[in-house]
Coordinates of C-alpha atoms in Angstrom, one line a residue:
M12 CA -15.5 13.7 -39.4
S13 CA -12.2 12.6 -37.8
N14 CA -10.6 14.7 -35.1
S15 CA -7.1 13.6 -36.3
S16 CA -5.0 16.2 -38.0
P17 CA -2.0 15.7 -40.4
L18 CA 0.4 16.9 -37.6
A19 CA -0.9 14.4 -35.1
A20 CA -0.6 11.6 -37.6
Q21 CA 3.1 12.6 -38.1
Q22 CA 3.8 12.5 -34.4
E23 CA 2.4 9.0 -33.9
P24 CA 5.2 6.5 -33.6
S25 CA 5.5 4.2 -36.4
A26 CA 5.7 0.5 -35.8
P27 CA 9.2 -1.0 -36.3
P28 CA 9.6 -2.8 -39.6
S29 CA 9.4 -6.5 -39.3
L30 CA 12.5 -8.5 -40.1
P31 CA 12.4 -11.3 -42.6
K32 CA 11.8 -14.7 -41.1
P33 CA 15.4 -16.0 -41.6
A34 CA 16.8 -12.9 -39.9
Q35 CA 14.4 -13.4 -37.0
M36 CA 15.5 -17.0 -36.5
A37 CA 19.2 -15.9 -36.6
R38 CA 18.6 -13.2 -34.0
A39 CA 16.8 -15.7 -31.8
R40 CA 19.7 -18.2 -32.0
L41 CA 22.2 -15.5 -31.3
G42 CA 20.2 -14.4 -28.2
A43 CA 20.0 -17.9 -26.9
A44 CA 23.7 -18.5 -27.4
N45 CA 24.5 -15.3 -25.6
D46 CA 22.3 -16.2 -22.7
F47 CA 23.9 -19.6 -22.5
L48 CA 27.5 -18.2 -22.5
L49 CA 26.5 -15.7 -19.8
S50 CA 25.0 -18.4 -17.7
M51 CA 28.2 -20.6 -18.1
M52 CA 30.7 -17.8 -17.1
P53 CA 30.3 -18.3 -13.3
V54 CA 30.8 -22.1 -13.8
L55 CA 34.0 -21.6 -15.8
A56 CA 35.2 -19.1 -13.2
A57 CA 34.6 -21.6 -10.4
C58 CA 36.5 -24.2 -12.3
G59 CA 39.6 -21.9 -12.6
G60 CA 38.8 -21.0 -16.2
L61 CA 37.5 -17.6 -17.4
A62 CA 36.3 -14.9 -15.1
P63 CA 32.7 -13.8 -15.5
I64 CA 32.1 -10.9 -17.8
P65 CA 30.9 -7.7 -16.0
V66 CA 27.2 -7.3 -16.5
T67 CA 24.5 -4.7 -15.7
P68 CA 21.5 -5.5 -13.4
D69 CA 19.5 -6.5 -16.4
G70 CA 22.1 -9.1 -17.4
S71 CA 23.6 -7.4 -20.4
P72 CA 27.4 -6.8 -20.7
D73 CA 28.5 -3.7 -18.9
P74 CA 30.2 -1.3 -21.4
L75 CA 31.8 0.7 -18.6
K76 CA 33.8 -2.2 -17.2
P77 CA 36.6 -3.9 -19.2
A78 CA 36.0 -7.5 -20.0
P79 CA 38.6 -9.9 -18.5
S80 CA 41.3 -11.4 -20.7
R81 CA 40.2 -14.5 -22.6
R82 CA 43.4 -16.2 -21.6
P83 CA 43.1 -17.9 -18.2
H84 CA 45.7 -16.9 -15.6
C85 CA 47.6 -20.0 -14.5
P86 CA 50.0 -19.1 -11.8
R87 CA 53.3 -20.9 -12.1
G88 CA 54.1 -23.0 -9.0
R89 CA 57.5 -23.8 -7.8
A90 CA 58.9 -26.9 -9.5
G91 CA 60.3 -29.5 -7.2
P92 CA 63.5 -31.5 -7.8
Q93 CA 61.4 -34.4 -9.2
E94 CA 59.7 -32.1 -11.8
L95 CA 63.1 -30.7 -12.9
G96 CA 64.5 -34.2 -13.2
I97 CA 67.2 -33.6 -10.6
P98 CA 68.7 -37.0 -9.8
A99 CA 69.7 -37.9 -6.3
R100 CA 73.3 -38.4 -7.4
S101 CA 75.4 -36.5 -9.9
Q102 CA 76.6 -38.3 -13.0
F103 CA 80.0 -37.6 -14.5
P104 CA 81.6 -39.2 -17.5
S105 CA 84.6 -41.4 -16.6
D106 CA 86.5 -40.8 -19.9
I107 CA 87.5 -37.1 -19.6
E108 CA 91.2 -36.9 -20.3
G109 CA 93.5 -34.1 -21.1
K110 CA 93.4 -30.3 -20.4
T111 CA 89.8 -29.2 -19.6
L112 CA 88.2 -25.8 -19.6
L113 CA 85.1 -25.2 -17.5
V114 CA 82.8 -22.3 -18.5
I115 CA 79.8 -21.6 -16.3
D116 CA 76.6 -19.8 -17.3
G117 CA 76.0 -18.7 -13.8
E118 CA 72.5 -17.1 -14.3
N119 CA 71.2 -20.2 -16.1
I120 CA 72.2 -22.6 -13.4
A121 CA 71.1 -20.3 -10.6
F122 CA 67.7 -19.6 -12.2
T123 CA 67.1 -23.3 -12.9
L124 CA 67.7 -24.4 -9.4
K125 CA 65.9 -21.5 -7.9
R126 CA 62.7 -22.9 -9.2
A127 CA 63.2 -25.9 -6.9
G128 CA 64.3 -23.8 -4.0
L129 CA 67.9 -25.0 -4.3
K130 CA 71.3 -23.6 -5.2
L131 CA 74.5 -25.4 -6.3
D132 CA 77.4 -25.8 -3.8
W133 CA 80.1 -24.7 -6.2
G134 CA 82.8 -25.8 -3.8
A135 CA 81.5 -29.3 -3.6
F136 CA 81.0 -29.4 -7.4
M137 CA 84.6 -28.3 -8.0
Q138 CA 85.9 -31.0 -5.6
V139 CA 84.1 -33.8 -7.4
L140 CA 84.9 -32.5 -10.8
G141 CA 88.6 -31.8 -9.9
A142 CA 88.9 -35.5 -8.8
T143 CA 87.7 -36.5 -12.2
V144 CA 89.6 -33.9 -14.3
P145 CA 92.9 -33.0 -12.7
A146 CA 94.0 -30.4 -15.3
L147 CA 91.0 -28.1 -14.9
Q148 CA 90.6 -24.3 -15.4
A149 CA 87.2 -22.8 -14.5
H150 CA 85.6 -19.5 -15.4
A151 CA 82.1 -18.3 -14.4
Y152 CA 80.1 -15.5 -16.1
S153 CA 77.2 -13.7 -14.5
T154 CA 75.6 -10.4 -13.9
A155 CA 74.5 -8.9 -10.6
S156 CA 73.2 -5.7 -9.1
E157 CA 75.8 -3.1 -8.1
E158 CA 75.5 -3.9 -4.4
C159 CA 75.9 -7.7 -5.0
L160 CA 78.8 -7.7 -7.4
D161 CA 81.5 -8.6 -4.8
Q162 CA 79.2 -11.1 -3.1
V163 CA 78.5 -13.0 -6.3
A164 CA 82.2 -13.0 -7.3
Q165 CA 83.2 -14.3 -3.9
V166 CA 80.9 -17.3 -4.3
Y167 CA 82.8 -18.4 -7.4
E168 CA 86.3 -17.4 -6.3
G169 CA 85.8 -19.2 -3.0
A170 CA 85.4 -22.4 -5.0
G171 CA 88.5 -21.8 -7.1
I172 CA 86.6 -20.4 -10.1
D173 CA 87.7 -17.2 -11.9
A174 CA 84.6 -14.9 -11.7
H175 CA 83.6 -12.6 -14.5
V176 CA 80.7 -10.6 -13.0
R177 CA 79.4 -7.4 -14.5
P178 CA 76.6 -5.2 -13.3
K179 CA 73.1 -5.6 -14.7
Q180 CA 72.1 -3.0 -17.3
T181 CA 68.8 -1.1 -17.3
V182 CA 67.8 0.0 -20.8
H183 CA 64.8 2.0 -22.1
T184 CA 62.5 0.2 -24.5
F185 CA 59.0 0.6 -25.9
H186 CA 57.8 -1.4 -22.9
G187 CA 59.5 0.9 -20.4
H188 CA 62.7 0.3 -18.5
V189 CA 63.9 -3.3 -18.7
E190 CA 66.7 -4.8 -16.7
K191 CA 69.1 -6.9 -18.8
A192 CA 70.6 -9.9 -17.0
N193 CA 72.1 -12.1 -19.6
S194 CA 75.7 -13.1 -20.0
D195 CA 75.5 -15.0 -23.3
H196 CA 77.5 -12.4 -25.2
D197 CA 80.1 -12.2 -22.5
I198 CA 80.4 -16.0 -22.5
L199 CA 80.9 -16.3 -26.3
L200 CA 83.4 -13.4 -26.4
G201 CA 85.3 -14.7 -23.4
L202 CA 85.2 -18.3 -24.7
G203 CA 86.9 -17.3 -28.0
M204 CA 89.8 -15.8 -26.1
L205 CA 90.0 -18.7 -23.7
L206 CA 90.1 -21.3 -26.4
Q207 CA 92.8 -19.5 -28.3
G208 CA 94.8 -18.9 -25.1
H209 CA 94.6 -22.3 -23.4
L210 CA 94.0 -24.7 -26.4
P211 CA 92.1 -27.2 -24.2
D212 CA 91.2 -30.8 -25.1
N213 CA 87.8 -30.5 -23.5
L214 CA 85.3 -27.8 -22.8
I215 CA 82.6 -28.3 -20.1
L216 CA 79.8 -25.8 -20.5
A217 CA 77.6 -25.5 -17.4
S218 CA 74.3 -24.4 -19.0
G219 CA 71.0 -25.8 -20.2
D220 CA 70.5 -23.0 -22.8
G221 CA 70.0 -24.6 -26.2
D222 CA 70.9 -21.5 -28.2
L223 CA 74.0 -20.8 -26.2
G224 CA 75.1 -24.4 -26.3
T225 CA 74.6 -24.7 -30.1
A226 CA 76.8 -21.6 -30.6
V227 CA 79.5 -23.0 -28.3
A228 CA 79.3 -26.3 -30.2
H229 CA 80.4 -24.5 -33.4
F230 CA 83.3 -22.9 -31.5
C231 CA 84.4 -26.3 -30.3
A232 CA 84.1 -27.8 -33.7
S233 CA 86.4 -25.1 -35.1
F234 CA 89.0 -25.7 -32.4
D235 CA 88.7 -29.5 -32.4
V236 CA 87.6 -29.5 -28.7
N237 CA 85.4 -32.0 -27.1
L238 CA 82.2 -30.4 -25.8
I239 CA 80.7 -31.7 -22.6
I240 CA 77.4 -30.2 -21.3
C241 CA 76.7 -29.9 -17.6
G242 CA 73.2 -29.2 -16.4
V243 CA 70.0 -30.4 -14.8
P244 CA 68.2 -33.1 -16.9
G245 CA 64.8 -31.5 -16.8
A246 CA 66.1 -28.0 -17.6
T247 CA 68.6 -28.8 -20.3
S248 CA 67.7 -28.4 -24.0
A249 CA 67.3 -31.7 -25.9
R250 CA 69.7 -30.2 -28.4
L251 CA 72.5 -30.5 -25.8
R252 CA 72.1 -34.1 -25.1
K253 CA 74.8 -36.5 -26.4
R254 CA 72.2 -38.9 -27.8
N255 CA 70.6 -36.1 -29.9
N256 CA 73.7 -34.1 -30.9
A257 CA 76.8 -35.5 -32.5
Q258 CA 78.8 -32.3 -31.5
V259 CA 78.2 -33.1 -27.8
A260 CA 80.8 -35.6 -26.5
G261 CA 79.1 -36.2 -23.1
N262 CA 76.8 -34.9 -20.4
I263 CA 77.3 -34.2 -16.7
W264 CA 74.1 -34.3 -14.8
L265 CA 73.9 -32.3 -11.5
G266 CA 72.5 -34.2 -8.5
R267 CA 71.0 -33.2 -5.2
E268 CA 74.1 -34.2 -3.2
L269 CA 75.8 -31.1 -4.7
M270 CA 73.0 -28.7 -3.8
L271 CA 71.9 -26.7 -0.8
P272 CA 68.6 -25.2 0.2
L273 CA 68.2 -21.7 -1.2
V274 CA 66.6 -20.4 2.0
A275 CA 68.7 -20.7 5.2
G276 CA 67.1 -23.0 7.7
S277 CA 65.3 -25.2 5.2
A278 CA 65.5 -28.9 5.3
P279 CA 68.9 -30.1 4.2
V280 CA 69.2 -31.9 0.8
P281 CA 70.3 -35.6 1.0
A282 CA 73.9 -36.1 0.2
P283 CA 74.5 -39.6 -1.3
I284 CA 77.8 -40.4 -3.0
P285 CA 78.0 -39.1 -6.6
S286 CA 78.2 -41.6 -9.4
R287 CA 80.4 -41.3 -12.5
Q288 CA 78.3 -43.0 -15.1
G289 CA 78.0 -41.3 -18.4
E290 CA 74.5 -42.4 -19.4
T291 CA 71.7 -39.8 -19.7
P292 CA 69.2 -40.1 -16.9

């Protein structure tokens, strides 16, 4: 007579149900793939790719630690003059005639050259441009923090450029407080009044911004004004090159002889004689 009772039989653990053979094979493949990926994570991390997934001592993913982003972090290094395509010598068209209006997107030019540790010597730029275009009126648009408004304005005014500098705005968005430092709307509004007031033959826009330049090109077409784009070759939109856009009459390419090191005490920038050829570098 058996000593087992119905209650003891109920308390005995039942064996787990066996999976069908295809399901067993799929689970085995998944486990092997997971083991392979976990073994490769340190290799990818060492090569600058993905960081290893946090795991527990038994090798399984740790649910208490967030997994790293799948997108590798690639820090942006500072671009040199060669990477930005800054030529050694500036290139100015030789066929600029008539009354000319210069409008400067100060933030675009400053940010572009900052990547190479440089800044534009606006005084030297105006001397060279003034020798090419005698009838010249210049206006610069930019934003700055409250404590730097006068300093930024003096940089332009010291070079004979009318400065239109307004304070940066801080606005509240879904992503928190964001500082707005963009003068595109000021440029377009001011440009409409300048074109009506001065009726120039040429407009030189110092900016590599393709969206802004395209909008300005429509203004110039309405007023029958020749548009000349001034910028750095490697940081100027392809839409603003004469060879790509029939609304662009020419390009001025800024060279290193018109630039200064951004940090005081840095090595000086070579200063060769600027050329006045109109070809795109």
